[in-house]
Coordinates of C-alpha atoms in Angstrom, one line a residue:
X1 CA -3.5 6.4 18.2
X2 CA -6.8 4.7 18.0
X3 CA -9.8 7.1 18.4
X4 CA -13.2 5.7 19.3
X5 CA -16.1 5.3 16.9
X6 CA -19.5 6.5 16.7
X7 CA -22.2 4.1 16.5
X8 CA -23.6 3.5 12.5
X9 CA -25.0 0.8 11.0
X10 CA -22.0 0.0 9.1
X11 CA -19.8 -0.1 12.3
X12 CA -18.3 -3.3 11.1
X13 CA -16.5 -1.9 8.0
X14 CA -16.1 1.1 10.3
X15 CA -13.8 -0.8 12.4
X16 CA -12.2 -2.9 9.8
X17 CA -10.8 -0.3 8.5
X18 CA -10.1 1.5 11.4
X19 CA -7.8 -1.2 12.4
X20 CA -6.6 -2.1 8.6
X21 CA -5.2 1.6 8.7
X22 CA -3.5 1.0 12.3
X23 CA -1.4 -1.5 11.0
X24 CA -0.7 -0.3 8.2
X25 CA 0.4 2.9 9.2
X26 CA 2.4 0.9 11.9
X27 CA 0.2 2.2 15.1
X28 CA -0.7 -1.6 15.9
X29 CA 3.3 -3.0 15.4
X30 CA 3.9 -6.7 13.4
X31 CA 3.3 -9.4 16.1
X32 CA 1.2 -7.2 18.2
X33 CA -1.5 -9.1 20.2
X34 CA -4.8 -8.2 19.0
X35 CA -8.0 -8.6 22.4
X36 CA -11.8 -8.3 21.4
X37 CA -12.6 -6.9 24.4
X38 CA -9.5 -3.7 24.8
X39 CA -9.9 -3.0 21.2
X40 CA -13.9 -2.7 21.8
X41 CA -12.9 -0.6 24.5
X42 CA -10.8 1.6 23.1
X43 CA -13.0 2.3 19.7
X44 CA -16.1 2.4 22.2
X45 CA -18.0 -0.2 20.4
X46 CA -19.2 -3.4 21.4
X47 CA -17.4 -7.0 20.8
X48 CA -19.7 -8.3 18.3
X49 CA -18.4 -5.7 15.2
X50 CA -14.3 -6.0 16.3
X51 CA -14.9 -9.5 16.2
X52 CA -15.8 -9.7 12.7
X53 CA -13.8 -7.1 11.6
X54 CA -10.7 -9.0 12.6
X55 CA -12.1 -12.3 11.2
X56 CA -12.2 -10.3 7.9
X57 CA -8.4 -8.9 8.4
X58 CA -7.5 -12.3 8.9
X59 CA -8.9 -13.7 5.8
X60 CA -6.7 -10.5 4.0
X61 CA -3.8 -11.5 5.3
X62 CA -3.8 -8.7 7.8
X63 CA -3.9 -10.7 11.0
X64 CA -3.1 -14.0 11.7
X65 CA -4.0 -16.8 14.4
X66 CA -1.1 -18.0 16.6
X67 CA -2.9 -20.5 18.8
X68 CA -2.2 -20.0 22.1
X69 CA -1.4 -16.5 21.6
X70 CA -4.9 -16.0 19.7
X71 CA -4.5 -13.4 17.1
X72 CA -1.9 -10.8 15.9
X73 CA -0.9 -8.3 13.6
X74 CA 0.8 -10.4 10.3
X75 CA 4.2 -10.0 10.9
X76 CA 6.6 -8.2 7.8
X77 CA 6.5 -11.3 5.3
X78 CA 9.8 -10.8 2.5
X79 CA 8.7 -13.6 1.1
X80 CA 4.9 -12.0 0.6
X81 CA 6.4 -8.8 -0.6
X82 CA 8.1 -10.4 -2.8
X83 CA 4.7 -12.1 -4.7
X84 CA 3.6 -9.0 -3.8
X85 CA 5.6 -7.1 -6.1
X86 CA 5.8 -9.8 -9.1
X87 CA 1.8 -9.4 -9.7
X88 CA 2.6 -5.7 -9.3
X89 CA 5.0 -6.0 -12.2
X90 CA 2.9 -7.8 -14.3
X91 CA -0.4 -5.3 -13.7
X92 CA 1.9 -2.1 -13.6
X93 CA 3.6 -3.3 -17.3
X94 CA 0.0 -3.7 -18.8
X95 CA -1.4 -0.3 -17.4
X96 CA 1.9 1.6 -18.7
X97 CA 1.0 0.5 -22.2
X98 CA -2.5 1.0 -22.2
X99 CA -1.8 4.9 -20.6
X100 CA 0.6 5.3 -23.1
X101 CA -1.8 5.2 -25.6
X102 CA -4.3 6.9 -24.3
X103 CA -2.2 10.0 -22.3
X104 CA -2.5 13.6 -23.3
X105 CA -0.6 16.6 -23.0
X106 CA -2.4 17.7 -20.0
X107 CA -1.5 14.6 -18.4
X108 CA 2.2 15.4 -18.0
X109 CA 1.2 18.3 -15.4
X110 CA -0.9 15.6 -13.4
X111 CA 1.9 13.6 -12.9
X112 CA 4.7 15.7 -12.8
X113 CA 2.6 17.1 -9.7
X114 CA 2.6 13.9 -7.9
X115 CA 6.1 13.1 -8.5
X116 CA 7.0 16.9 -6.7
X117 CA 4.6 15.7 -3.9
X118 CA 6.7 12.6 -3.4
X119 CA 9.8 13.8 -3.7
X120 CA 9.1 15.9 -0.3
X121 CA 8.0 13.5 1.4
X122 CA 11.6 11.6 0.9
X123 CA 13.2 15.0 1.6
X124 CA 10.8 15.6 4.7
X125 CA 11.5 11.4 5.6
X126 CA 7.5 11.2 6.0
X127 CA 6.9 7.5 5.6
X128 CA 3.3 8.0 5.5
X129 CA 3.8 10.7 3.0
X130 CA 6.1 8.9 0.7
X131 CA 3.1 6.0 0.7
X132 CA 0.2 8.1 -0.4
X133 CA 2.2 9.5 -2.9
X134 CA 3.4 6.7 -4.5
X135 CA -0.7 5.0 -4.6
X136 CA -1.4 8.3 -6.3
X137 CA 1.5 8.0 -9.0
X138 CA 0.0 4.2 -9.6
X139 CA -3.6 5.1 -9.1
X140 CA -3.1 8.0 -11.9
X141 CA -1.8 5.3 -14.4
X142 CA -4.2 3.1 -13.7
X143 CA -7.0 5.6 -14.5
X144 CA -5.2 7.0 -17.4
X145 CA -5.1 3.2 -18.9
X146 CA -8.8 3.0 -18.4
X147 CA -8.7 -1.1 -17.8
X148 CA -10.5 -1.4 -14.2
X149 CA -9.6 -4.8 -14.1
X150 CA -6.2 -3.6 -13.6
X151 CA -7.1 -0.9 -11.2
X152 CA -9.5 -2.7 -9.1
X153 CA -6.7 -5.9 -8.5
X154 CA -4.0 -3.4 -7.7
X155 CA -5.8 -0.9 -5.1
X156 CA -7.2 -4.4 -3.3
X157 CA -3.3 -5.1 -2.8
X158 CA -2.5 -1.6 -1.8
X159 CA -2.6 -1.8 1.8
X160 CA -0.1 -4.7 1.7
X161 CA 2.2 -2.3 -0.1
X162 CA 1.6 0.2 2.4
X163 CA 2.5 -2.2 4.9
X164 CA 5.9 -3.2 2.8
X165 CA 7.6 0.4 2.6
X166 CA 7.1 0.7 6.8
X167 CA 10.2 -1.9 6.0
X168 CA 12.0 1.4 5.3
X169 CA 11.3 2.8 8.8
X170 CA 14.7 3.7 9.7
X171 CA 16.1 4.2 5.6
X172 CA 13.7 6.5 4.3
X173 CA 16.0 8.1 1.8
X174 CA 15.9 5.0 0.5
X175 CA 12.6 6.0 -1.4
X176 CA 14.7 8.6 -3.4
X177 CA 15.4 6.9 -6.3
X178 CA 11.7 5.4 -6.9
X179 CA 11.0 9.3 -8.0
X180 CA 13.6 8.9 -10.4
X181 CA 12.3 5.5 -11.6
X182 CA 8.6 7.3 -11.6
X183 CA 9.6 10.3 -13.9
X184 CA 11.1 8.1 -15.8
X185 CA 8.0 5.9 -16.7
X186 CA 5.6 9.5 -16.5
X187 CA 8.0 11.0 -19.7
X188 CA 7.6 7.2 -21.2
X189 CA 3.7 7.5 -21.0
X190 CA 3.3 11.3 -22.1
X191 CA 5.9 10.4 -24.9
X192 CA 3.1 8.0 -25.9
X193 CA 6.5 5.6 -26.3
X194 CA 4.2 2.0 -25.2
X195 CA 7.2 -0.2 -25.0
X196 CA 9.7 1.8 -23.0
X197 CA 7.1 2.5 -20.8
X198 CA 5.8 -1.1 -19.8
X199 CA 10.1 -2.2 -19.7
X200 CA 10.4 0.7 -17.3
X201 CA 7.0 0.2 -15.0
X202 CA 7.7 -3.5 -15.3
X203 CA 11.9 -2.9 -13.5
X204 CA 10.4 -0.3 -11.4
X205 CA 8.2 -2.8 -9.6
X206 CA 10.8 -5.4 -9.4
X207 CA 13.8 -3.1 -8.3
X208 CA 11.3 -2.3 -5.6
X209 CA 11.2 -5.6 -4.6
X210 CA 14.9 -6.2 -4.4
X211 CA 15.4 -3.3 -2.2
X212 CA 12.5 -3.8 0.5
X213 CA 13.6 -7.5 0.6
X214 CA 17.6 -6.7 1.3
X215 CA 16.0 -4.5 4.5
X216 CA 15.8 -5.1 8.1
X217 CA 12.7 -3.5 9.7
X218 CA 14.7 -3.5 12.7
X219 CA 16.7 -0.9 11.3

């Protein structure tokens, strides 16, 4: 459900992401037509801020223009997720090794805690669950490996991950064994073991890949 917005001089970004959150969480569906003047309506603003806001969701890959149709929500791209998840690879290698050397024993407990988080939410099938877990496991090695280059390019990308998993609608059980794969690269990075770590984040990423892409949404 879309609630209506107060007025604020930032009512743009308001909206933005607003609707960036919509369709990711899947309330505004792929192929969805998006109209200025209902979705003004129905977050009680004017026409002027939903207009940019979707010019902007466009230009992220969010939205995109159909012609005739005018615009819509991006439909499920495989072929995205794919590119999607080799950068990931690439970014989530690099932070493993740079946590590795920098994690503590306190930072077992930290991510041991995330990992129990998100394996209820596979157990409970909460989709929405499952995704803010798995941004915290990633979000937590990014931080720990101190690089915000890293950080900064991954968390820009995250909403297209979000958007990814909702490929697992009707499979969420599917999500199971990224817990595994995640403890797995945690006991790499507290052992301080660099290598392992970066082989493990690195096949984590791209197993994810292979697994969303073999999906039907559909289904």
């Amino acid at each position: 459900m879309i609630t209506r917005l107060a007025p604020t001089p930032q009512i743009t970004d308001t909206v933005y992401e607003t609707l960036r959150e919509a369709i990711c969480d899947g309330v505004l569906a792929p192929d969805t037509r998006l109209i200025q003047d209902e979705l003004a309506e129905r977050l009680g603003t004017s026409r002027q801020p939903v207009h940019l806001a979707l010019q902007q969701l466009r230009k992220d890959g969010f939205v995109v223009d159909t012609g005739r149709r005018g615009l819509v929500v991006a439909p499920l791209d495989r072929g995205f997720a794919a590119k999607l998840y080799e950068m990931r690879a690439a970014l989530d290698a690099a932070a493993a090794v740079a946590a590795a050397k920098r994690a503590g024993p306190e930072d077992r407990a930290r991510g041991e805690r995330i990992i129990r988080e998100g394996r209820a939410a596979v157990a409970e099938g909460d989709l929405a669950a499952m995704a803010s877990a798995d941004f915290a496991f990633h979000d937590f090695l990014y931080d720990l490996a101190g690089n915000r280059l890293i950080a900064s390019t991954a968390r820009m990308n995250w909403h297209h991950v979000r958007r990814s998993i909702m490929l697992l609608a009707g499979e969420p059980t599917k999500l199971g064994p990224f817990w595994d794969e995640h403890d797995q690269i945690l006991q790499a990075v507290v052992g301080r073991d660099a290598l392992a770590a970066s082989q493990l984040a690195q096949h984590h990423a791209l197993a994810s890949s292979r697994i969303l892409s073999r999906l039907d949404p559909e289904n």
